[in-house]
mmCIF file of N, CA and C in Angstrom:
data_model
loop_
_atom_site.group_PDB
_atom_site.id
_atom_site.type_symbol
_atom_site.label_atom_id
_atom_site.label_comp_id
_atom_site.label_asym_id
_atom_site.label_seq_id
_atom_site.Cartn_x
_atom_site.Cartn_y
_atom_site.Cartn_z
ATOM 1 N N MET A 1 12.430 30.992 21.034
ATOM 2 C CA MET A 1 11.221 30.278 21.289
ATOM 3 C C MET A 1 11.469 28.991 22.220
ATOM 4 N N THR A 2 10.644 28.652 23.041
ATOM 5 C CA THR A 2 10.684 27.590 23.984
ATOM 6 C C THR A 2 10.466 26.135 23.313
ATOM 7 N N GLU A 3 11.443 25.386 23.452
ATOM 8 C CA GLU A 3 11.163 23.966 23.053
ATOM 9 C C GLU A 3 10.039 23.235 23.518
ATOM 10 N N GLN A 4 9.238 22.806 22.963
ATOM 11 C CA GLN A 4 7.891 22.163 23.541
ATOM 12 C C GLN A 4 8.499 20.520 23.768
ATOM 13 N N PRO A 5 7.885 19.946 24.917
ATOM 14 C CA PRO A 5 8.026 18.876 25.470
ATOM 15 C C PRO A 5 7.388 17.818 24.509
ATOM 16 N N LEU A 6 8.413 16.642 24.237
ATOM 17 C CA LEU A 6 7.960 15.654 23.232
ATOM 18 C C LEU A 6 6.529 14.851 23.589
ATOM 19 N N HIS A 7 5.869 14.353 22.685
ATOM 20 C CA HIS A 7 4.857 13.633 23.040
ATOM 21 C C HIS A 7 5.334 12.244 23.912
ATOM 22 N N PRO A 8 4.650 11.851 24.839
ATOM 23 C CA PRO A 8 5.268 10.670 25.537
ATOM 24 C C PRO A 8 5.453 9.436 24.811
ATOM 25 N N ASP A 9 4.687 9.181 23.782
ATOM 26 C CA ASP A 9 5.180 8.047 23.022
ATOM 27 C C ASP A 9 6.283 8.357 22.008
ATOM 28 N N ILE A 10 6.587 9.403 21.572
ATOM 29 C CA ILE A 10 7.771 9.799 20.842
ATOM 30 C C ILE A 10 9.059 9.436 21.819
ATOM 31 N N GLU A 11 8.926 10.062 23.027
ATOM 32 C CA GLU A 11 9.885 9.753 24.053
ATOM 33 C C GLU A 11 10.256 8.249 24.186
ATOM 34 N N THR A 12 9.072 7.539 24.333
ATOM 35 C CA THR A 12 9.277 5.987 24.419
ATOM 36 C C THR A 12 9.912 5.392 23.260
ATOM 37 N N ALA A 13 9.641 5.864 22.042
ATOM 38 C CA ALA A 13 10.175 5.342 20.618
ATOM 39 C C ALA A 13 11.684 5.826 20.623
ATOM 40 N N MET A 14 11.917 6.788 21.193
ATOM 41 C CA MET A 14 13.539 7.170 21.101
ATOM 42 C C MET A 14 14.214 6.519 22.144
ATOM 43 N N ARG A 15 13.651 6.313 23.258
ATOM 44 C CA ARG A 15 14.192 5.358 24.081
ATOM 45 C C ARG A 15 14.302 3.871 23.733
ATOM 46 N N TYR A 16 13.320 3.454 22.963
ATOM 47 C CA TYR A 16 13.497 2.115 22.420
ATOM 48 C C TYR A 16 14.613 1.919 21.469
ATOM 49 N N HIS A 17 14.764 2.781 20.619
ATOM 50 C CA HIS A 17 15.778 2.937 19.484
ATOM 51 C C HIS A 17 17.088 3.068 20.113
ATOM 52 N N GLU A 18 17.155 3.885 21.130
ATOM 53 C CA GLU A 18 18.640 3.726 21.913
ATOM 54 C C GLU A 18 18.753 2.512 22.568
ATOM 55 N N ALA A 19 17.884 1.863 23.146
ATOM 56 C CA ALA A 19 18.247 0.573 23.560
ATOM 57 C C ALA A 19 18.660 -0.285 22.497
ATOM 58 N N VAL A 20 17.940 -0.504 21.476
ATOM 59 C CA VAL A 20 18.290 -1.340 20.497
ATOM 60 C C VAL A 20 19.657 -1.165 20.148
ATOM 61 N N ALA A 21 19.826 0.057 19.905
ATOM 62 C CA ALA A 21 21.375 0.446 19.347
ATOM 63 C C ALA A 21 22.410 -0.118 20.352
ATOM 64 N N ARG A 22 22.110 -0.012 21.734
ATOM 65 C CA ARG A 22 22.951 -0.472 22.871
ATOM 66 C C ARG A 22 23.104 -2.050 22.813
ATOM 67 N N GLY A 23 22.294 -2.678 22.059
ATOM 68 C CA GLY A 23 22.217 -4.264 22.149
ATOM 69 C C GLY A 23 21.360 -4.708 23.158
ATOM 70 N N ALA A 24 20.150 -3.810 23.392
ATOM 71 C CA ALA A 24 19.285 -4.415 24.592
ATOM 72 C C ALA A 24 18.967 -5.792 24.250
ATOM 73 N N VAL A 25 18.684 -6.716 25.130
ATOM 74 C CA VAL A 25 18.031 -8.012 24.915
ATOM 75 C C VAL A 25 17.271 -8.259 25.982
ATOM 76 N N GLY A 26 16.267 -9.462 26.184
ATOM 77 C CA GLY A 26 15.725 -10.089 27.127
ATOM 78 C C GLY A 26 14.637 -8.719 27.746
ATOM 79 N N GLU A 27 14.649 -8.761 29.080
ATOM 80 C CA GLU A 27 13.674 -7.745 29.777
ATOM 81 C C GLU A 27 14.025 -6.386 29.501
ATOM 82 N N GLU A 28 15.231 -5.989 29.387
ATOM 83 C CA GLU A 28 15.401 -4.482 29.108
ATOM 84 C C GLU A 28 14.904 -4.206 27.842
ATOM 85 N N LEU A 29 14.746 -5.103 26.636
ATOM 86 C CA LEU A 29 13.958 -4.783 25.457
ATOM 87 C C LEU A 29 12.344 -5.036 25.617
ATOM 88 N N ALA A 30 12.256 -6.243 26.384
ATOM 89 C CA ALA A 30 10.695 -6.521 26.334
ATOM 90 C C ALA A 30 9.838 -5.425 26.959
ATOM 91 N N ARG A 31 10.520 -4.715 27.998
ATOM 92 C CA ARG A 31 9.811 -3.782 28.718
ATOM 93 C C ARG A 31 9.087 -2.552 27.692
ATOM 94 N N PHE A 32 9.534 -2.461 26.462
ATOM 95 C CA PHE A 32 9.022 -1.539 25.439
ATOM 96 C C PHE A 32 7.646 -2.036 24.909
ATOM 97 N N PHE A 33 7.553 -3.271 24.914
ATOM 98 C CA PHE A 33 6.486 -3.840 24.304
ATOM 99 C C PHE A 33 5.384 -4.360 24.933
ATOM 100 N N ALA A 34 4.053 -4.469 24.519
ATOM 101 C CA ALA A 34 2.761 -4.999 25.012
ATOM 102 C C ALA A 34 3.093 -6.473 24.894
ATOM 103 N N ASP A 35 2.614 -7.499 25.503
ATOM 104 C CA ASP A 35 2.634 -8.760 25.419
ATOM 105 C C ASP A 35 2.216 -9.360 24.095
ATOM 106 N N GLU A 36 1.354 -8.592 23.451
ATOM 107 C CA GLU A 36 0.706 -9.238 22.031
ATOM 108 C C GLU A 36 1.267 -8.310 20.826
ATOM 109 N N VAL A 37 2.457 -7.896 20.887
ATOM 110 C CA VAL A 37 2.753 -7.206 20.132
ATOM 111 C C VAL A 37 3.286 -7.654 18.627
ATOM 112 N N VAL A 38 3.073 -7.108 17.580
ATOM 113 C CA VAL A 38 3.255 -7.574 16.338
ATOM 114 C C VAL A 38 4.324 -6.876 15.668
ATOM 115 N N GLN A 39 5.437 -7.122 15.269
ATOM 116 C CA GLN A 39 6.405 -6.306 14.697
ATOM 117 C C GLN A 39 6.468 -6.958 13.248
ATOM 118 N N GLN A 40 6.438 -6.107 12.376
ATOM 119 C CA GLN A 40 6.298 -6.344 10.711
ATOM 120 C C GLN A 40 7.567 -5.651 10.084
ATOM 121 N N GLU A 41 8.190 -6.373 9.356
ATOM 122 C CA GLU A 41 9.377 -5.592 8.640
ATOM 123 C C GLU A 41 8.856 -6.207 7.128
ATOM 124 N N PHE A 42 8.665 -5.153 6.321
ATOM 125 C CA PHE A 42 8.182 -5.437 4.965
ATOM 126 C C PHE A 42 9.328 -5.699 4.039
ATOM 127 N N PRO A 43 9.122 -6.345 2.996
ATOM 128 C CA PRO A 43 10.273 -6.762 2.140
ATOM 129 C C PRO A 43 11.428 -5.869 1.872
ATOM 130 N N ASN A 44 12.750 -6.223 2.039
ATOM 131 C CA ASN A 44 13.724 -5.305 1.749
ATOM 132 C C ASN A 44 15.197 -6.382 1.489
ATOM 133 N N ALA A 45 16.007 -5.765 1.318
ATOM 134 C CA ALA A 45 17.314 -6.495 0.813
ATOM 135 C C ALA A 45 17.861 -7.435 1.765
ATOM 136 N N LEU A 46 17.569 -7.598 3.190
ATOM 137 C CA LEU A 46 18.005 -8.258 3.968
ATOM 138 C C LEU A 46 16.802 -9.513 4.093
ATOM 139 N N PHE A 47 15.680 -9.162 4.178
ATOM 140 C CA PHE A 47 14.493 -10.072 4.004
ATOM 141 C C PHE A 47 13.627 -9.913 3.070
ATOM 142 N N PRO A 48 13.907 -10.546 1.811
ATOM 143 C CA PRO A 48 13.059 -10.323 0.429
ATOM 144 C C PRO A 48 11.685 -10.503 0.717
ATOM 145 N N GLU A 49 11.436 -11.651 1.505
ATOM 146 C CA GLU A 49 9.917 -11.905 1.874
ATOM 147 C C GLU A 49 9.291 -11.239 2.970
ATOM 148 N N GLY A 50 9.938 -10.438 3.541
ATOM 149 C CA GLY A 50 9.565 -9.429 4.702
ATOM 150 C C GLY A 50 9.636 -10.516 5.998
ATOM 151 N N VAL A 51 9.054 -10.088 7.078
ATOM 152 C CA VAL A 51 9.186 -10.829 8.283
ATOM 153 C C VAL A 51 8.214 -10.273 9.324
ATOM 154 N N ARG A 52 7.435 -11.307 9.830
ATOM 155 C CA ARG A 52 6.565 -10.898 10.977
ATOM 156 C C ARG A 52 6.908 -11.608 12.289
ATOM 157 N N ARG A 53 6.871 -10.665 13.346
ATOM 158 C CA ARG A 53 7.429 -11.450 14.466
ATOM 159 C C ARG A 53 6.557 -11.020 15.781
ATOM 160 N N ASP A 54 6.399 -11.946 16.537
ATOM 161 C CA ASP A 54 5.479 -11.887 17.918
ATOM 162 C C ASP A 54 6.503 -11.418 18.896
ATOM 163 N N LEU A 55 6.353 -11.293 20.118
ATOM 164 C CA LEU A 55 7.342 -10.861 21.269
ATOM 165 C C LEU A 55 8.270 -11.825 21.239
ATOM 166 N N ALA A 56 8.172 -12.916 21.431
ATOM 167 C CA ALA A 56 9.161 -13.924 21.706
ATOM 168 C C ALA A 56 10.108 -14.083 20.513
ATOM 169 N N GLU A 57 9.621 -13.944 19.196
ATOM 170 C CA GLU A 57 10.596 -13.814 18.017
ATOM 171 C C GLU A 57 11.391 -12.673 18.027
ATOM 172 N N VAL A 58 10.726 -11.473 18.599
ATOM 173 C CA VAL A 58 11.341 -9.993 18.474
ATOM 174 C C VAL A 58 12.713 -10.230 19.282
ATOM 175 N N LEU A 59 12.326 -10.974 20.660
ATOM 176 C CA LEU A 59 13.462 -10.990 21.578
ATOM 177 C C LEU A 59 14.477 -11.944 21.076
ATOM 178 N N ARG A 60 14.146 -13.275 20.407
ATOM 179 C CA ARG A 60 15.081 -14.019 19.913
ATOM 180 C C ARG A 60 15.997 -13.501 18.560
ATOM 181 N N SER A 61 15.313 -12.593 18.060
ATOM 182 C CA SER A 61 15.975 -11.884 16.957
ATOM 183 C C SER A 61 16.978 -10.812 17.333
ATOM 184 N N ALA A 62 16.673 -10.111 18.530
ATOM 185 C CA ALA A 62 17.711 -9.177 19.154
ATOM 186 C C ALA A 62 19.158 -10.126 19.565
ATOM 187 N N GLU A 63 18.661 -11.290 20.117
ATOM 188 C CA GLU A 63 19.865 -12.100 20.524
ATOM 189 C C GLU A 63 20.790 -12.449 19.509
ATOM 190 N N ARG A 64 20.121 -12.654 18.158
ATOM 191 C CA ARG A 64 20.837 -13.037 17.069
ATOM 192 C C ARG A 64 21.509 -11.938 16.589
ATOM 193 N N GLY A 65 20.892 -10.780 16.536
ATOM 194 C CA GLY A 65 21.474 -9.471 15.977
ATOM 195 C C GLY A 65 22.651 -9.140 16.843
ATOM 196 N N ARG A 66 22.672 -9.218 18.087
ATOM 197 C CA ARG A 66 23.638 -8.739 18.989
ATOM 198 C C ARG A 66 24.930 -9.357 18.642
ATOM 199 N N GLY A 67 24.834 -10.561 17.941
ATOM 200 C CA GLY A 67 26.146 -11.340 17.678
ATOM 201 C C GLY A 67 26.739 -11.115 16.271
ATOM 202 N N SER A 68 25.732 -10.502 15.646
ATOM 203 C CA SER A 68 26.109 -10.206 14.194
ATOM 204 C C SER A 68 26.786 -8.834 13.893
ATOM 205 N N LEU A 69 26.377 -7.842 14.811
ATOM 206 C CA LEU A 69 26.762 -6.563 14.773
ATOM 207 C C LEU A 69 27.524 -6.323 15.895
ATOM 208 N N SER A 70 28.717 -5.387 15.652
ATOM 209 C CA SER A 70 29.734 -4.944 16.716
ATOM 210 C C SER A 70 29.342 -3.523 17.289
ATOM 211 N N HIS A 71 28.324 -2.769 16.495
ATOM 212 C CA HIS A 71 28.010 -1.645 16.548
ATOM 213 C C HIS A 71 26.582 -1.096 15.870
ATOM 214 N N GLN A 72 25.956 -0.367 16.339
ATOM 215 C CA GLN A 72 24.872 0.060 15.463
ATOM 216 C C GLN A 72 24.267 1.356 16.128
ATOM 217 N N ARG A 73 23.693 2.068 15.055
ATOM 218 C CA ARG A 73 23.180 3.534 15.502
ATOM 219 C C ARG A 73 21.936 3.925 14.657
ATOM 220 N N PHE A 74 21.286 4.604 15.467
ATOM 221 C CA PHE A 74 19.803 5.046 14.819
ATOM 222 C C PHE A 74 19.916 6.720 14.903
ATOM 223 N N GLU A 75 19.765 7.215 13.802
ATOM 224 C CA GLU A 75 19.630 8.824 13.776
ATOM 225 C C GLU A 75 18.135 8.880 13.446
ATOM 226 N N VAL A 76 17.514 9.531 14.435
ATOM 227 C CA VAL A 76 16.100 9.948 14.025
ATOM 228 C C VAL A 76 16.180 11.317 13.350
ATOM 229 N N HIS A 77 15.627 11.431 12.296
ATOM 230 C CA HIS A 77 15.434 12.692 11.591
ATOM 231 C C HIS A 77 14.024 13.376 11.822
ATOM 232 N N ASN A 78 13.152 12.655 12.270
ATOM 233 C CA ASN A 78 11.767 13.351 12.285
ATOM 234 C C ASN A 78 10.888 12.438 12.800
ATOM 235 N N ALA A 79 10.023 12.677 13.739
ATOM 236 C CA ALA A 79 9.106 12.087 14.693
ATOM 237 C C ALA A 79 7.936 12.890 14.796
ATOM 238 N N VAL A 80 6.722 12.216 14.489
ATOM 239 C CA VAL A 80 5.473 12.652 14.439
ATOM 240 C C VAL A 80 4.446 11.779 14.945
ATOM 241 N N ALA A 81 3.614 12.359 16.103
ATOM 242 C CA ALA A 81 2.539 11.506 16.847
ATOM 243 C C ALA A 81 1.309 12.044 16.621
ATOM 244 N N ALA A 82 0.268 11.231 16.377
ATOM 245 C CA ALA A 82 -1.122 11.626 16.276
ATOM 246 C C ALA A 82 -1.786 10.304 16.879
ATOM 247 N N GLY A 83 -2.429 10.768 18.040
ATOM 248 C CA GLY A 83 -3.390 9.761 18.964
ATOM 249 C C GLY A 83 -2.294 8.685 19.366
ATOM 250 N N ASP A 84 -2.387 7.512 19.212
ATOM 251 C CA ASP A 84 -1.620 6.450 19.680
ATOM 252 C C ASP A 84 -0.671 5.878 18.652
ATOM 253 N N GLN A 85 -0.303 6.761 17.714
ATOM 254 C CA GLN A 85 0.511 6.450 16.376
ATOM 255 C C GLN A 85 1.720 7.254 16.537
ATOM 256 N N VAL A 86 2.929 6.619 16.270
ATOM 257 C CA VAL A 86 4.159 7.548 16.130
ATOM 258 C C VAL A 86 4.701 7.171 14.824
ATOM 259 N N ALA A 87 5.403 8.079 13.925
ATOM 260 C CA ALA A 87 5.997 7.729 12.700
ATOM 261 C C ALA A 87 7.451 8.435 13.000
ATOM 262 N N LEU A 88 8.272 7.607 12.527
ATOM 263 C CA LEU A 88 9.853 8.051 12.638
ATOM 264 C C LEU A 88 10.441 7.839 11.291
ATOM 265 N N GLU A 89 11.386 8.951 11.037
ATOM 266 C CA GLU A 89 12.041 8.684 9.769
ATOM 267 C C GLU A 89 13.590 8.537 10.485
ATOM 268 N N VAL A 90 14.379 7.693 9.940
ATOM 269 C CA VAL A 90 15.491 7.152 10.797
ATOM 270 C C VAL A 90 16.423 6.727 9.580
ATOM 271 N N THR A 91 17.642 7.006 9.989
ATOM 272 C CA THR A 91 18.912 6.423 9.554
ATOM 273 C C THR A 91 19.636 5.345 10.281
ATOM 274 N N TRP A 92 19.769 4.235 9.789
ATOM 275 C CA TRP A 92 20.173 3.239 10.857
ATOM 276 C C TRP A 92 21.891 3.008 10.058
ATOM 277 N N SER A 93 22.808 2.623 10.994
ATOM 278 C CA SER A 93 24.092 2.095 10.417
ATOM 279 C C SER A 93 24.371 0.924 11.464
ATOM 280 N N GLY A 94 24.977 -0.182 10.876
ATOM 281 C CA GLY A 94 25.451 -1.252 11.588
ATOM 282 C C GLY A 94 26.738 -1.883 11.050
ATOM 283 N N THR A 95 27.697 -2.050 11.918
ATOM 284 C CA THR A 95 28.908 -2.581 11.586
ATOM 285 C C THR A 95 28.971 -4.133 11.924
ATOM 286 N N LEU A 96 29.274 -4.860 10.774
ATOM 287 C CA LEU A 96 29.220 -6.291 10.726
ATOM 288 C C LEU A 96 30.345 -6.804 11.957
ATOM 289 N N ALA A 97 29.911 -7.694 12.891
ATOM 290 C CA ALA A 97 30.930 -8.317 13.704
ATOM 291 C C ALA A 97 31.514 -9.607 13.065
ATOM 292 N N THR A 98 30.593 -10.060 12.203
ATOM 293 C CA THR A 98 31.108 -11.422 11.397
ATOM 294 C C THR A 98 30.713 -11.170 10.083
ATOM 295 N N PRO A 99 31.378 -11.964 9.042
ATOM 296 C CA PRO A 99 30.960 -11.667 7.621
ATOM 297 C C PRO A 99 29.652 -12.001 7.320
ATOM 298 N N MET A 100 28.933 -11.469 6.262
ATOM 299 C CA MET A 100 27.686 -11.888 5.877
ATOM 300 C C MET A 100 27.636 -11.690 4.391
ATOM 301 N N GLY A 101 27.351 -13.160 3.778
ATOM 302 C CA GLY A 101 27.282 -13.266 2.492
ATOM 303 C C GLY A 101 28.798 -12.921 2.002
ATOM 304 N N GLY A 102 28.902 -11.992 0.935
ATOM 305 C CA GLY A 102 30.138 -11.458 0.544
ATOM 306 C C GLY A 102 30.702 -10.236 1.413
ATOM 307 N N LEU A 103 30.089 -9.808 2.145
ATOM 308 C CA LEU A 103 30.355 -8.796 3.042
ATOM 309 C C LEU A 103 31.354 -9.185 4.399
ATOM 310 N N PRO A 104 32.332 -8.382 4.431
ATOM 311 C CA PRO A 104 33.615 -8.762 5.458
ATOM 312 C C PRO A 104 33.200 -8.317 6.805
ATOM 313 N N THR A 105 33.678 -8.662 7.886
ATOM 314 C CA THR A 105 33.638 -8.334 9.120
ATOM 315 C C THR A 105 34.025 -6.825 8.939
ATOM 316 N N GLY A 106 33.461 -5.825 9.545
ATOM 317 C CA GLY A 106 33.423 -4.374 9.770
ATOM 318 C C GLY A 106 32.849 -3.490 8.733
ATOM 319 N N HIS A 107 32.443 -4.421 7.663
ATOM 320 C CA HIS A 107 31.577 -3.583 6.819
ATOM 321 C C HIS A 107 30.385 -3.062 7.515
ATOM 322 N N VAL A 108 30.183 -1.770 6.845
ATOM 323 C CA VAL A 108 29.085 -0.965 7.655
ATOM 324 C C VAL A 108 27.848 -0.833 6.710
ATOM 325 N N LEU A 109 26.820 -1.370 7.292
ATOM 326 C CA LEU A 109 25.327 -1.544 6.588
ATOM 327 C C LEU A 109 24.730 0.011 6.940
ATOM 328 N N ARG A 110 23.945 0.328 5.747
ATOM 329 C CA ARG A 110 23.103 1.558 6.224
ATOM 330 C C ARG A 110 21.829 1.288 5.391
ATOM 331 N N ALA A 111 20.779 2.026 6.227
ATOM 332 C CA ALA A 111 19.462 1.587 5.836
ATOM 333 C C ALA A 111 18.829 3.127 6.049
ATOM 334 N N HIS A 112 17.843 3.402 5.342
ATOM 335 C CA HIS A 112 17.001 4.650 5.729
ATOM 336 C C HIS A 112 15.566 3.975 5.900
ATOM 337 N N ILE A 113 15.120 4.226 6.997
ATOM 338 C CA ILE A 113 13.722 3.670 7.453
ATOM 339 C C ILE A 113 12.690 4.559 7.762
ATOM 340 N N ALA A 114 11.572 3.904 7.505
ATOM 341 C CA ALA A 114 10.170 4.533 7.984
ATOM 342 C C ALA A 114 9.809 3.443 8.991
ATOM 343 N N VAL A 115 9.574 3.844 10.201
ATOM 344 C CA VAL A 115 9.032 3.166 11.419
ATOM 345 C C VAL A 115 7.593 3.596 11.718
ATOM 346 N N PHE A 116 6.555 2.793 11.726
ATOM 347 C CA PHE A 116 5.290 3.143 12.396
ATOM 348 C C PHE A 116 4.916 2.496 13.563
ATOM 349 N N LEU A 117 4.939 3.023 14.627
ATOM 350 C CA LEU A 117 4.645 2.364 15.890
ATOM 351 C C LEU A 117 3.190 2.781 16.440
ATOM 352 N N THR A 118 2.643 1.709 16.776
ATOM 353 C CA THR A 118 1.231 1.930 17.595
ATOM 354 C C THR A 118 1.407 1.596 18.975
ATOM 355 N N PHE A 119 0.862 2.526 19.925
ATOM 356 C CA PHE A 119 1.137 2.316 21.465
ATOM 357 C C PHE A 119 -0.258 2.005 22.185
ATOM 358 N N ARG A 120 -0.529 1.319 23.145
ATOM 359 C CA ARG A 120 -1.264 1.048 24.112
ATOM 360 C C ARG A 120 -0.675 1.073 25.565
ATOM 361 N N ASP A 121 -1.322 1.873 26.248
ATOM 362 C CA ASP A 121 -0.746 2.250 27.708
ATOM 363 C C ASP A 121 0.495 2.205 27.555
ATOM 364 N N GLY A 122 1.071 3.034 26.699
ATOM 365 C CA GLY A 122 2.543 3.392 26.934
ATOM 366 C C GLY A 122 3.686 2.353 26.306
ATOM 367 N N LYS A 123 2.996 1.303 25.727
ATOM 368 C CA LYS A 123 3.925 0.265 25.327
ATOM 369 C C LYS A 123 3.565 0.012 23.752
ATOM 370 N N ILE A 124 4.617 -0.274 23.200
ATOM 371 C CA ILE A 124 4.489 -0.717 21.660
ATOM 372 C C ILE A 124 3.580 -2.009 21.420
ATOM 373 N N CYS A 125 2.599 -1.729 20.685
ATOM 374 C CA CYS A 125 1.499 -2.975 20.470
ATOM 375 C C CYS A 125 1.793 -3.336 19.077
ATOM 376 N N ALA A 126 2.276 -2.498 18.177
ATOM 377 C CA ALA A 126 2.536 -2.771 16.637
ATOM 378 C C ALA A 126 3.726 -2.059 16.153
ATOM 379 N N GLN A 127 4.675 -2.653 15.499
ATOM 380 C CA GLN A 127 5.635 -1.750 14.703
ATOM 381 C C GLN A 127 5.641 -2.364 13.386
ATOM 382 N N ARG A 128 5.702 -1.269 12.417
ATOM 383 C CA ARG A 128 5.801 -1.700 10.922
ATOM 384 C C ARG A 128 7.000 -0.811 10.449
ATOM 385 N N ASN A 129 7.973 -1.618 9.872
ATOM 386 C CA ASN A 129 9.249 -0.967 9.201
ATOM 387 C C ASN A 129 9.183 -1.255 7.858
ATOM 388 N N TYR A 130 9.518 -0.099 7.193
ATOM 389 C CA TYR A 130 9.850 0.088 5.802
ATOM 390 C C TYR A 130 11.266 0.194 5.653
ATOM 391 N N ASP A 131 12.285 -0.641 5.383
ATOM 392 C CA ASP A 131 13.819 -0.462 5.494
ATOM 393 C C ASP A 131 14.264 -0.323 4.140
ATOM 394 N N CYS A 132 14.848 0.661 3.669
ATOM 395 C CA CYS A 132 15.480 0.824 2.377
ATOM 396 C C CYS A 132 17.011 0.653 2.532
ATOM 397 N N TYR A 133 17.602 -0.130 2.326
ATOM 398 C CA TYR A 133 19.291 -0.520 2.471
ATOM 399 C C TYR A 133 19.705 0.073 1.325
ATOM 400 N N GLU A 134 20.927 0.673 1.586
ATOM 401 C CA GLU A 134 21.925 0.974 0.622
ATOM 402 C C GLU A 134 22.619 -0.416 0.046
ATOM 403 N N ARG A 135 23.257 -0.173 -1.050
ATOM 404 C CA ARG A 135 23.831 -1.271 -1.677
ATOM 405 C C ARG A 135 24.464 -2.213 -0.686
ATOM 406 N N LEU A 136 24.377 -3.432 -0.815
ATOM 407 C CA LEU A 136 24.858 -4.298 0.045
ATOM 408 C C LEU A 136 26.251 -4.990 -0.520
ATOM 409 N N ASP A 137 26.608 -4.641 -1.741
ATOM 410 C CA ASP A 137 27.905 -5.151 -2.147
ATOM 411 C C ASP A 137 29.092 -4.483 -1.709
ATOM 412 N N PRO A 138 30.287 -5.073 -1.324
ATOM 413 C CA PRO A 138 31.346 -4.590 -0.512
ATOM 414 C C PRO A 138 31.859 -3.443 -1.824
ATOM 415 N N ALA A 139 32.352 -2.164 -1.267
ATOM 416 C CA ALA A 139 32.948 -1.167 -2.187
ATOM 417 C C ALA A 139 34.449 -1.207 -2.101
#
């Protein structure tokens, strides 16, 4: 059976996650987003109140994250597109570059994530994350 080409927004979503994993910041990251993007991370172990970011805060957050992780990886298990919406099922892992709370440098964080992206003109204009972190205590 011939493999079907991916929906263009799924391709963009995959490239976006690859860029984040590489530690992209500034223009390299901003090119994935519409100027009016809203990124929402629903309450989770790292952000108990959740967080809502505009483009400027997304870029600042990427800069901060770049210093706290020495490595990160996204494994996309499933991707579905309908109209201007893309849903991804992802496993994320990130290795701490600095201690975080009681977690030492080198500790690997893991999360199972559902990401919902809305696209306009090939750019992300909304992102909603449901991040389920594995236990954060050192083992």
